[in-house]
GROMACS .gro file of C-alpha atoms in nm:
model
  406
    1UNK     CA    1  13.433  14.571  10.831
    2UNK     CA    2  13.582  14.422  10.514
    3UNK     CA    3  13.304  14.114  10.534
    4UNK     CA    4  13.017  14.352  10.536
    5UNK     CA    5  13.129  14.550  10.285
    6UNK     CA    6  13.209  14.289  10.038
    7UNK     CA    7  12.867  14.190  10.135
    8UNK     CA    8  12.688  14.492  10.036
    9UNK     CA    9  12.877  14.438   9.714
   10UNK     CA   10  12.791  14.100   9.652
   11UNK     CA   11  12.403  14.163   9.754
   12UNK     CA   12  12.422  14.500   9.510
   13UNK     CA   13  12.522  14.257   9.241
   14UNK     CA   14  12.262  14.038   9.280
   15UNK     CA   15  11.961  14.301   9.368
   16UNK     CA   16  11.683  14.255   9.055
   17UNK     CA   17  11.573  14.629   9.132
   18UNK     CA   18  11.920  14.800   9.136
   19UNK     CA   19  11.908  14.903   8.798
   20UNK     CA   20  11.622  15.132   8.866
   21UNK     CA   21  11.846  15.356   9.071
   22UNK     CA   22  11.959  15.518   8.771
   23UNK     CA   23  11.589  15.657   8.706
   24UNK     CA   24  11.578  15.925   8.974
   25UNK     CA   25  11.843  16.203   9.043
   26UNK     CA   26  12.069  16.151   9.321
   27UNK     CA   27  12.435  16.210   9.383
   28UNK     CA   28  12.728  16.043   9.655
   29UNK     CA   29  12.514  16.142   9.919
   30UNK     CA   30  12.350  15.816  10.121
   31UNK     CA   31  11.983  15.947  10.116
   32UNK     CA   32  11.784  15.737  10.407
   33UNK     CA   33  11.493  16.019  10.433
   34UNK     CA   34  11.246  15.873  10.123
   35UNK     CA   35  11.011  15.781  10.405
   36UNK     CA   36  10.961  16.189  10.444
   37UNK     CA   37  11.063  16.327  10.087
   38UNK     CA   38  11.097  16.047   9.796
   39UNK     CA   39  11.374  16.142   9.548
   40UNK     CA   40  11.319  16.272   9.202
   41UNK     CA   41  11.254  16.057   8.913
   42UNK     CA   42  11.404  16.169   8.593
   43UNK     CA   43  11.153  16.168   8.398
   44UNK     CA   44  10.924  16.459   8.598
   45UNK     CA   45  11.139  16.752   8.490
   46UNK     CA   46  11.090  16.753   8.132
   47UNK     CA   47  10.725  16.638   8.219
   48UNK     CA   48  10.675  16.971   8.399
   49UNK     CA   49  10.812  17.193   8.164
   50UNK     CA   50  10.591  17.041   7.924
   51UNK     CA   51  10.294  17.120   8.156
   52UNK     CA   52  10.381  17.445   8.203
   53UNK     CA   53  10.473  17.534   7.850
   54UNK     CA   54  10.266  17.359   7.620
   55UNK     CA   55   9.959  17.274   7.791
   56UNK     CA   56   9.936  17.559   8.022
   57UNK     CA   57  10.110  17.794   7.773
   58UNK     CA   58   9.979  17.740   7.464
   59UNK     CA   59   9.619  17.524   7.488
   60UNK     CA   60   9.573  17.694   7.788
   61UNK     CA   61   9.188  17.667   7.875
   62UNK     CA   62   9.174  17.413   7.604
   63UNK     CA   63   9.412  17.167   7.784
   64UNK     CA   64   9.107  17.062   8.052
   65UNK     CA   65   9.013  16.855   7.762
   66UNK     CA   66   9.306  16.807   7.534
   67UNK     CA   67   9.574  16.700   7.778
   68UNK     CA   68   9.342  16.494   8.043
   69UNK     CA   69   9.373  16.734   8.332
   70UNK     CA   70   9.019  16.731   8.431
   71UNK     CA   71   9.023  16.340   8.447
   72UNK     CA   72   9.358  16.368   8.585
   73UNK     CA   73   9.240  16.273   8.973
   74UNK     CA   74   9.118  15.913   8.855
   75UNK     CA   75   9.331  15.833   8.651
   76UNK     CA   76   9.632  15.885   8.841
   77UNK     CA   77   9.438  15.721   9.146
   78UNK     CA   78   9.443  15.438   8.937
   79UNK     CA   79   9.764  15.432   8.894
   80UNK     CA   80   9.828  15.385   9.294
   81UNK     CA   81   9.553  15.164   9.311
   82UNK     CA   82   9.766  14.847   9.210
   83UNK     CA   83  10.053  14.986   9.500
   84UNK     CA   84   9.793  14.967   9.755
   85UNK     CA   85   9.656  14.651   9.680
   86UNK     CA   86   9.300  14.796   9.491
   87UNK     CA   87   9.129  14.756   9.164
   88UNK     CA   88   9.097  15.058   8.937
   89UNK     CA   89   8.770  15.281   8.995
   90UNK     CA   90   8.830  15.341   9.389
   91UNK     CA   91   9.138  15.578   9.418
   92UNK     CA   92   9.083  15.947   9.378
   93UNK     CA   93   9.377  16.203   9.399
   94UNK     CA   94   9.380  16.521   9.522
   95UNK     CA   95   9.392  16.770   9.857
   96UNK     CA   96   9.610  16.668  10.175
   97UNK     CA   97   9.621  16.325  10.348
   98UNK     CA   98   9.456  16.568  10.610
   99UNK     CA   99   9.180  16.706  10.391
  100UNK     CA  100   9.167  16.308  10.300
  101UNK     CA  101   9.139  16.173  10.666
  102UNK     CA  102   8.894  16.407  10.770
  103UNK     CA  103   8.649  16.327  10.441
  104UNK     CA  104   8.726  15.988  10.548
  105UNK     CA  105   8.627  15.995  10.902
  106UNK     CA  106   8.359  16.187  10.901
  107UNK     CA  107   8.182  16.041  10.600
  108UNK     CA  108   8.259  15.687  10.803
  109UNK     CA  109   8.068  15.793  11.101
  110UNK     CA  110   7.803  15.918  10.901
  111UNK     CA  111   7.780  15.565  10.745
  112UNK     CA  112   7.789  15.403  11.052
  113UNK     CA  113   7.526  15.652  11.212
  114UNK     CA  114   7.319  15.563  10.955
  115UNK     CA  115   7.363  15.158  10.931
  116UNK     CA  116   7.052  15.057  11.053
  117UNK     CA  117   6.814  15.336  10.842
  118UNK     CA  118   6.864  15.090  10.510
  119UNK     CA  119   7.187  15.140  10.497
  120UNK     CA  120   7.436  14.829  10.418
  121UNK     CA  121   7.685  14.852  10.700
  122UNK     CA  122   7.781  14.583  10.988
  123UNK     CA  123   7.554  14.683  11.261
  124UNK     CA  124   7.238  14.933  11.381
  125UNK     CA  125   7.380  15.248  11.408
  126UNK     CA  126   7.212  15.350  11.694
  127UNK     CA  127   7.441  15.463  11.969
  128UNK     CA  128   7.750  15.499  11.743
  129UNK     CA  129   7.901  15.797  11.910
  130UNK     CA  130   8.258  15.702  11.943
  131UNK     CA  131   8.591  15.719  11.723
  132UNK     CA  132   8.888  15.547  11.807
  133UNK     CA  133   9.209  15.715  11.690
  134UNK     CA  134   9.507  15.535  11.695
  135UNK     CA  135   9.695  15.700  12.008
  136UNK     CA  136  10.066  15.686  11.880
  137UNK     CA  137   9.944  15.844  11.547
  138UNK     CA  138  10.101  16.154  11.392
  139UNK     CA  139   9.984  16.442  11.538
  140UNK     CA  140   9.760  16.573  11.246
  141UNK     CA  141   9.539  16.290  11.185
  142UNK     CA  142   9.493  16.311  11.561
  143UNK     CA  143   9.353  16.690  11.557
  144UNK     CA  144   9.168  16.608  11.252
  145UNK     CA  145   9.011  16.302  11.428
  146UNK     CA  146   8.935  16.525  11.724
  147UNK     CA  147   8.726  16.802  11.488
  148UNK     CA  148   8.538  16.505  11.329
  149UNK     CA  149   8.464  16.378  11.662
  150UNK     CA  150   8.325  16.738  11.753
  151UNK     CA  151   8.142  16.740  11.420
  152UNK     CA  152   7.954  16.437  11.442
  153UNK     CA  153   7.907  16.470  11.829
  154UNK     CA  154   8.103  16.185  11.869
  155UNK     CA  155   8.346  16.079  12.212
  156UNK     CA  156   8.709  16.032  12.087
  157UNK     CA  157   8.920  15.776  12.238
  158UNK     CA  158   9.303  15.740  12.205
  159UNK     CA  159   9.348  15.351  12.161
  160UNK     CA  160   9.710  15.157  12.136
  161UNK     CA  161   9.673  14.971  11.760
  162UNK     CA  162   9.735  14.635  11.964
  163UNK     CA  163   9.433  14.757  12.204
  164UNK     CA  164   9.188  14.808  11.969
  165UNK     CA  165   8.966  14.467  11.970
  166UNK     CA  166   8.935  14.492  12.321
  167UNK     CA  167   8.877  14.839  12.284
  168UNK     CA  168   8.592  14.856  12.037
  169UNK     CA  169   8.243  14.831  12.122
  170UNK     CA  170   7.853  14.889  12.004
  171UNK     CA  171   7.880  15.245  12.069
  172UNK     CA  172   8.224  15.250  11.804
  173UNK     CA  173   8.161  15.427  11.476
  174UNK     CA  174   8.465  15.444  11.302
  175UNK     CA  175   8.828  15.355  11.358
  176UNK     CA  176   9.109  15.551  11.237
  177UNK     CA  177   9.495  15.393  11.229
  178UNK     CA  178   9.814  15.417  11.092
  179UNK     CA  179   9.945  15.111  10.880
  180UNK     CA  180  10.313  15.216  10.981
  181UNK     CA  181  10.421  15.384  11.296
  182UNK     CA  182  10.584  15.729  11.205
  183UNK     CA  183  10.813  15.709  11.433
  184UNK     CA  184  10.914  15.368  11.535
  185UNK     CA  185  10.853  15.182  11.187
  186UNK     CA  186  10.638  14.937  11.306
  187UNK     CA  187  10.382  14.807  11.100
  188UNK     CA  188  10.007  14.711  11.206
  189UNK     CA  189   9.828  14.430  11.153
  190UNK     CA  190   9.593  14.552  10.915
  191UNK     CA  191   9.409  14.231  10.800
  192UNK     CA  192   9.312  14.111  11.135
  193UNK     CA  193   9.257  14.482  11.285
  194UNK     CA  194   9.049  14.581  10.957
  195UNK     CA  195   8.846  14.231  11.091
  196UNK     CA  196   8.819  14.321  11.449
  197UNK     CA  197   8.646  14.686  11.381
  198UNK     CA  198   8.387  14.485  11.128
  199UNK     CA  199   8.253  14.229  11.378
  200UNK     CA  200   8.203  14.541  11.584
  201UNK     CA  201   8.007  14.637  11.283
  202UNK     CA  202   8.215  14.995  11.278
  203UNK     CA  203   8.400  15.133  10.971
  204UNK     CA  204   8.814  15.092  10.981
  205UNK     CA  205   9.012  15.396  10.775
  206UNK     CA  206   9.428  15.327  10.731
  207UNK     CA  207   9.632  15.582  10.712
  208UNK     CA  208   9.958  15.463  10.469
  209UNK     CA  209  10.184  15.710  10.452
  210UNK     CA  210  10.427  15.518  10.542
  211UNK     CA  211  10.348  15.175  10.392
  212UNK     CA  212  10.266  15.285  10.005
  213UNK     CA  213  10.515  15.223   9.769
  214UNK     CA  214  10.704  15.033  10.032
  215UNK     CA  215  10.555  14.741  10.086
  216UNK     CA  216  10.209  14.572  10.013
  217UNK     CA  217   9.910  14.692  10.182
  218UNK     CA  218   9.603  14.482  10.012
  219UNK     CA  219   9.291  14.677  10.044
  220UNK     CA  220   9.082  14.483   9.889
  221UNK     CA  221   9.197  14.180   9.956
  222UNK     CA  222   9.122  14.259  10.332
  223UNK     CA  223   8.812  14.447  10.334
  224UNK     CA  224   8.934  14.762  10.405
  225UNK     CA  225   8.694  15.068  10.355
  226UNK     CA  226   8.858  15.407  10.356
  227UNK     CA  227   9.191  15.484  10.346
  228UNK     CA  228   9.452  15.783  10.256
  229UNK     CA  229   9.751  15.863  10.190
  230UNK     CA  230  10.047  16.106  10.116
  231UNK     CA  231  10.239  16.061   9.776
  232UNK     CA  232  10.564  16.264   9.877
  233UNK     CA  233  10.763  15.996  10.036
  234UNK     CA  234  10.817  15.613   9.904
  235UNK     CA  235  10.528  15.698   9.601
  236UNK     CA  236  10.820  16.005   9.462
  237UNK     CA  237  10.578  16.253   9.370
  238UNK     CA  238  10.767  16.567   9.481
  239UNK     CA  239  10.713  16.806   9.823
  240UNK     CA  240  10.354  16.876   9.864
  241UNK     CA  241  10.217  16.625   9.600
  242UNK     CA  242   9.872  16.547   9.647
  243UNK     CA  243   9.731  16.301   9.863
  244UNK     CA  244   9.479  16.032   9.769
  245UNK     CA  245   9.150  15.876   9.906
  246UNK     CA  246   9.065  15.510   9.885
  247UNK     CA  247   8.671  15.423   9.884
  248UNK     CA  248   8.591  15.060   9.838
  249UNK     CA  249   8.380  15.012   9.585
  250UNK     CA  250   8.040  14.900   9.774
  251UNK     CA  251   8.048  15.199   9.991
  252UNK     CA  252   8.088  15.446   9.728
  253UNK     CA  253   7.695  15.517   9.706
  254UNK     CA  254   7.683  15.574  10.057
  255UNK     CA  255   7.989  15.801  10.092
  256UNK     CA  256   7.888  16.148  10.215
  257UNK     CA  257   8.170  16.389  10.187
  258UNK     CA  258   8.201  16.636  10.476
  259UNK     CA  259   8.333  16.886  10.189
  260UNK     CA  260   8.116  16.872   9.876
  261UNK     CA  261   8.234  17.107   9.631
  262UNK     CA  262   8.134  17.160   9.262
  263UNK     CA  263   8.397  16.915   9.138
  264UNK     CA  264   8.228  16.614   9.307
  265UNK     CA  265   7.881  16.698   9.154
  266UNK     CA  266   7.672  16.449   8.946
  267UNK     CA  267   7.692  16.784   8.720
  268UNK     CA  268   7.991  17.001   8.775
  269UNK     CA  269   7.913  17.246   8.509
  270UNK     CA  270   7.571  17.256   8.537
  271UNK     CA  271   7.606  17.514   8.816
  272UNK     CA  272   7.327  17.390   9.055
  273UNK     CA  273   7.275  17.588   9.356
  274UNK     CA  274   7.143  17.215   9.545
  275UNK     CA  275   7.392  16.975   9.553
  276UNK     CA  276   7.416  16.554   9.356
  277UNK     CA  277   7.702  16.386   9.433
  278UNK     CA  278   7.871  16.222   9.154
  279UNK     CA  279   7.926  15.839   9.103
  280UNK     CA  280   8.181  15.643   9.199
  281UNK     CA  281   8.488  15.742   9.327
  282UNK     CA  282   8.466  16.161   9.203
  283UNK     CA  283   8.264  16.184   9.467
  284UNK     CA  284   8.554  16.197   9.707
  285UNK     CA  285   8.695  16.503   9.484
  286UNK     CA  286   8.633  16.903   9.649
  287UNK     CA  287   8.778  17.194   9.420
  288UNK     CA  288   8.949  17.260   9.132
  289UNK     CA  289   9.277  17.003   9.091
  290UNK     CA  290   9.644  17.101   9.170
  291UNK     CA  291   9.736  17.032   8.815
  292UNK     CA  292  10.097  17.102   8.830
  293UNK     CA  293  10.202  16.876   9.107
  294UNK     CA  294   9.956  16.622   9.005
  295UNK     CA  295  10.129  16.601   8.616
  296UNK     CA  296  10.451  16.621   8.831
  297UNK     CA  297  10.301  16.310   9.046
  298UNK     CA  298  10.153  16.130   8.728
  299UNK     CA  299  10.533  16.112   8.571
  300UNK     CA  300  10.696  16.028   8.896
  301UNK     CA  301  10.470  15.703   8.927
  302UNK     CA  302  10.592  15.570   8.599
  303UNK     CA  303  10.897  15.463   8.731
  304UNK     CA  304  10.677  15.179   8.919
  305UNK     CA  305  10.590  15.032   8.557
  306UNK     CA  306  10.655  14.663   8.564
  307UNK     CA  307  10.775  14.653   8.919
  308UNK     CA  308  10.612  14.386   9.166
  309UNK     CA  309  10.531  14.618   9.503
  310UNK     CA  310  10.642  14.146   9.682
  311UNK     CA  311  10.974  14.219   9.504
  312UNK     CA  312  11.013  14.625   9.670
  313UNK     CA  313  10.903  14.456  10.001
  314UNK     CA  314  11.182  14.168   9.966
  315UNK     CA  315  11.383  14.396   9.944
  316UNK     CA  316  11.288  14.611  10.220
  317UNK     CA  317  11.316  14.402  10.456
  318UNK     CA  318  11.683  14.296  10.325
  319UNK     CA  319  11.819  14.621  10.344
  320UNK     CA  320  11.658  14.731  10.665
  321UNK     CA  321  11.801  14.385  10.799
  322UNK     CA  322  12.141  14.458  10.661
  323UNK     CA  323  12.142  14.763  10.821
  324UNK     CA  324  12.092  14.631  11.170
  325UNK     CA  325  12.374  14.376  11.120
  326UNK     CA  326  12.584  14.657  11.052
  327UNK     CA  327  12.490  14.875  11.338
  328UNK     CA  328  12.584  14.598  11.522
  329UNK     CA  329  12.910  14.527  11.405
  330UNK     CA  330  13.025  14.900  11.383
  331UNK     CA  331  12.848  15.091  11.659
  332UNK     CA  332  12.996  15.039  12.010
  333UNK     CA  333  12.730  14.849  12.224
  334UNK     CA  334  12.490  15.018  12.443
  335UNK     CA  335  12.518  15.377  12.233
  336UNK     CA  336  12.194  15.296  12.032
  337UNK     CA  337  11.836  15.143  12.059
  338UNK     CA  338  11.650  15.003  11.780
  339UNK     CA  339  11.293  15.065  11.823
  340UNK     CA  340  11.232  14.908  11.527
  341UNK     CA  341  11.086  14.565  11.557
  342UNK     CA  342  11.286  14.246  11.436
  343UNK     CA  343  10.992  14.042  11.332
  344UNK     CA  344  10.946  14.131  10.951
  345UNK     CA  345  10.552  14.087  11.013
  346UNK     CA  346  10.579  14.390  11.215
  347UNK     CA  347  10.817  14.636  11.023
  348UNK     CA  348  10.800  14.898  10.824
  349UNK     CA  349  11.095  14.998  10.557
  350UNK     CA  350  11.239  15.218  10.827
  351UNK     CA  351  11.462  15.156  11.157
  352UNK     CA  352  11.448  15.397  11.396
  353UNK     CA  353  11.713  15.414  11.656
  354UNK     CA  354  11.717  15.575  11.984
  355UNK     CA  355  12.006  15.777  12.116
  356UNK     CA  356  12.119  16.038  12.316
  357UNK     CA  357  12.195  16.426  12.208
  358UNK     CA  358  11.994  16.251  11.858
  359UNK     CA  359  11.945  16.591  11.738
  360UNK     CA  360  12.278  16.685  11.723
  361UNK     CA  361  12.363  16.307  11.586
  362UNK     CA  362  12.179  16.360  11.297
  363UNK     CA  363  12.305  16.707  11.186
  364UNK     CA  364  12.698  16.578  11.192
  365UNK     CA  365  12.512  16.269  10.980
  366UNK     CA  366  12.426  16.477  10.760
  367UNK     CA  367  12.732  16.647  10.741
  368UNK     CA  368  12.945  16.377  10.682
  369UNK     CA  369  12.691  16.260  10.333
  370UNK     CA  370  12.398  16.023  10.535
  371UNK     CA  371  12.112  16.234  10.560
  372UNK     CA  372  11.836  16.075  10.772
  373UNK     CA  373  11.601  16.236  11.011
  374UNK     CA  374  11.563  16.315  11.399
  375UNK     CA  375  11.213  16.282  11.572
  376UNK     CA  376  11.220  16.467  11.932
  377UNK     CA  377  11.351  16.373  12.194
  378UNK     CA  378  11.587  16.123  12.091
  379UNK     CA  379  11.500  15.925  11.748
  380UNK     CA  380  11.728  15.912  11.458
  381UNK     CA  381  11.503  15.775  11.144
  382UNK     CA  382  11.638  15.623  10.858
  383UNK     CA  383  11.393  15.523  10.576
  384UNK     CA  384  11.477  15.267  10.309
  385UNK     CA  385  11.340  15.297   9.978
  386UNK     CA  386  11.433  15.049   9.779
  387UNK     CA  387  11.372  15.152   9.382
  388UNK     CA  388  11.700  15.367   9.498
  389UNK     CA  389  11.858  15.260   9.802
  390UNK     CA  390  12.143  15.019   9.808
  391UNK     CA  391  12.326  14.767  10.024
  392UNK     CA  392  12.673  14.967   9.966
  393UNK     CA  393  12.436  15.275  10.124
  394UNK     CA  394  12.346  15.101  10.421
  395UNK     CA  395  12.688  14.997  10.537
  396UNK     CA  396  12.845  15.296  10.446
  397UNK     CA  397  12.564  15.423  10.697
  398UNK     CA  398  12.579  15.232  10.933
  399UNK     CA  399  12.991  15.297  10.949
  400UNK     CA  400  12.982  15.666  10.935
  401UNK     CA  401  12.711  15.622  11.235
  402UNK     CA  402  12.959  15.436  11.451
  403UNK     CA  403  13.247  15.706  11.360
  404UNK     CA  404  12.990  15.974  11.461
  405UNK     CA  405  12.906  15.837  11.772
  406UNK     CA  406  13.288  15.799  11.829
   0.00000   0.00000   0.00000
């Protein structure tokens, strides 16, 4: 126990992003539950009063213009943008990742429908009738995939990630996956899946809640052409921040929105009753922005200035290596089961272990100052961010795990 623990030390001493720890507000408590609620940055307090009292209070109407809020979604979408692995001009903020997938999917099978018609896609979109939904996905983006299936009069099809090439076919429209497990923390091969669904001449969209801000993703780089995401966990942007939409660049005249509303027109004020989309990303915008947690979300991403997304994901995959080490020096063999993979091609920046009575494991966790999370039946979570998470935290988790498990 000594050995790891002057470990942790020596590895704290030496960590390049430790000193950004003291940019968000935290307390003796080992937080490992980023991957479903990010901490708060310091800065997005005084940010928010300022919202509320100056711009909202005293410029009021006049701070659409004056403080940036109606050019708010872009801009802060290109602010992600280098976090995801995407040049500026394809990110647009706003609405729910599941607002976000179902834009995504539906406007995808529209493009592939249409491929074929003088469109610019892969393949003839003749006999695209089929979505494949990644079938270990979280729930939501698996109802959502099932309305746009409905919608388009497309055949949905539950497909392992691994099982995709083999699954995909000419009558495949669209393809819609998680970059990071929810529950197990394994990551996806996104470059070569992203290839598979193009030489099947469909359209891939990524899910990344769980792979933003924690690791590189590379969406241009790899071809990708929609994808979404939350902002709440390893991003920081508070509970219920607004999600984003990812559009590459070439598709952009040839995304059709499932949910135009006046803020994606060519002419928002112009009040048409007939509808223009707008250039460029905007086009992915609905209704009126979420101002206040998108100002809250604009401040929270400033604590990524300067910091290489390679250098978070070294460090990633040190802690959540660390932590297994520990786990297995502390907790009494055969009581847990990572489900985690080992190979650092295929993980995440969580470990999930499995366990019995995991529910109840969890809330004494908790109680004793590690605060993870349980996924039913039998999944403790712990998620590793690492602009905040230390090496000390992970063996001090990994000890009070073995004393909780007795």
């Amino acid at each position: 126990m000594s050995e790891l623990i002057s470990r942790a030390a020596e590895l704290d001493a030496a960590d390049e992003l430790a000193g950004l720890r003291a940019q968000f507000v935290l307390d003796d408590v080992v937080y490992l539950d980023g991957n479903s609620l990010g901490a708060l940055p310091r800065s997005v307090p005084a940010r928010v009063e300022d919202v509320v009292r100056r711009q909202w209070g005293s410029l009021r109407i006049r701070s659409w213009d004056e403080s940036g809020w109606w050019t708010a979604p872009e801009r802060i979408g290109d602010r992600i943008a280098p976090l995801v692995g995407a040049a500026a001009g394809q990110i647009v903020v706003g609405d729910s990742t599941s607002v976000n997938v179902f834009k995504a999917v539906v406007a995808a099978v529209r493009m592939a429908k249409g491929d074929g018609e003088g469109g610019g896609g892969a393949g003839s979109g003749a006999g695209r009738d089929e979505i494949l939904v990644d079938a270990t996905t979280f729930p939501t983006d698996g109802y959502i995939a099932a309305s746009a299936a409905r919608m388009t009069g497309c055949e949905l099809r539950p497909v392992a990630p691994q099982d995709v090439p083999s699954a995909l076919g000419p009558r495949t429209a669209a393809v819609l996956l998680n970059h990071v497990d929810y529950r197990t923390g394994r990551l996806h091969d996104l470059p070569s899946l992203t290839d598979a669904v193009h030489r099947a001449g469909a359209y891939a969209v990524w899910d990344l809640c769980h792979s933003a801000g924690a690791l590189p993703v590379g969406l241009d780089e790899h071809g990708v052409d929609l994808a979404v995401g939350c902002t709440y966990k390893y991003l920081n942007g508070g509970p219920g921040s607004p999600a984003y939409l990812y559009v590459r660049r070439d598709l952009q005249p040839r995304f059709d929105s499932p949910l135009p509303g006046w803020n994606s027109h060519a002419d928002p004020f112009g009040m048409s009753p007939d509808y223009a989309p707008a250039a460029g990303a905007p086009r992915g915008r609905v209704g009126t922005p979420d101002i206040l947690s998108m100002l809250a979300l604009e401040a929270a991403l400033e604590v990524w200035d300067g910091v290489p997304i390679e250098r978070v994901r070294a460090k990633s995959l040190a802690l959540t290596d660390f932590f297994l080490e520990c786990v297995a020096a502390y907790v009494p063999a055969g009581r847990v089961e990572s489900l985690t993979p080992s190979a650092h091609a295929e993980r995440g920046s969580q470990v999930a272990l499995r366990c019995e009575k995991a529910g109840d494991v969890m809330n004494r966790l908790i109680a004793s100052g590690v605060v993870g999370d349980f996924r039913h039946p039998d999944v403790l979570r712990f998620g590793f961010t690492p602009l905040y998470v230390g090496f000390g935290d992970v063996e001090r988790a990994a000890r009070v795990l073995a004393l909780t498990l007795g």
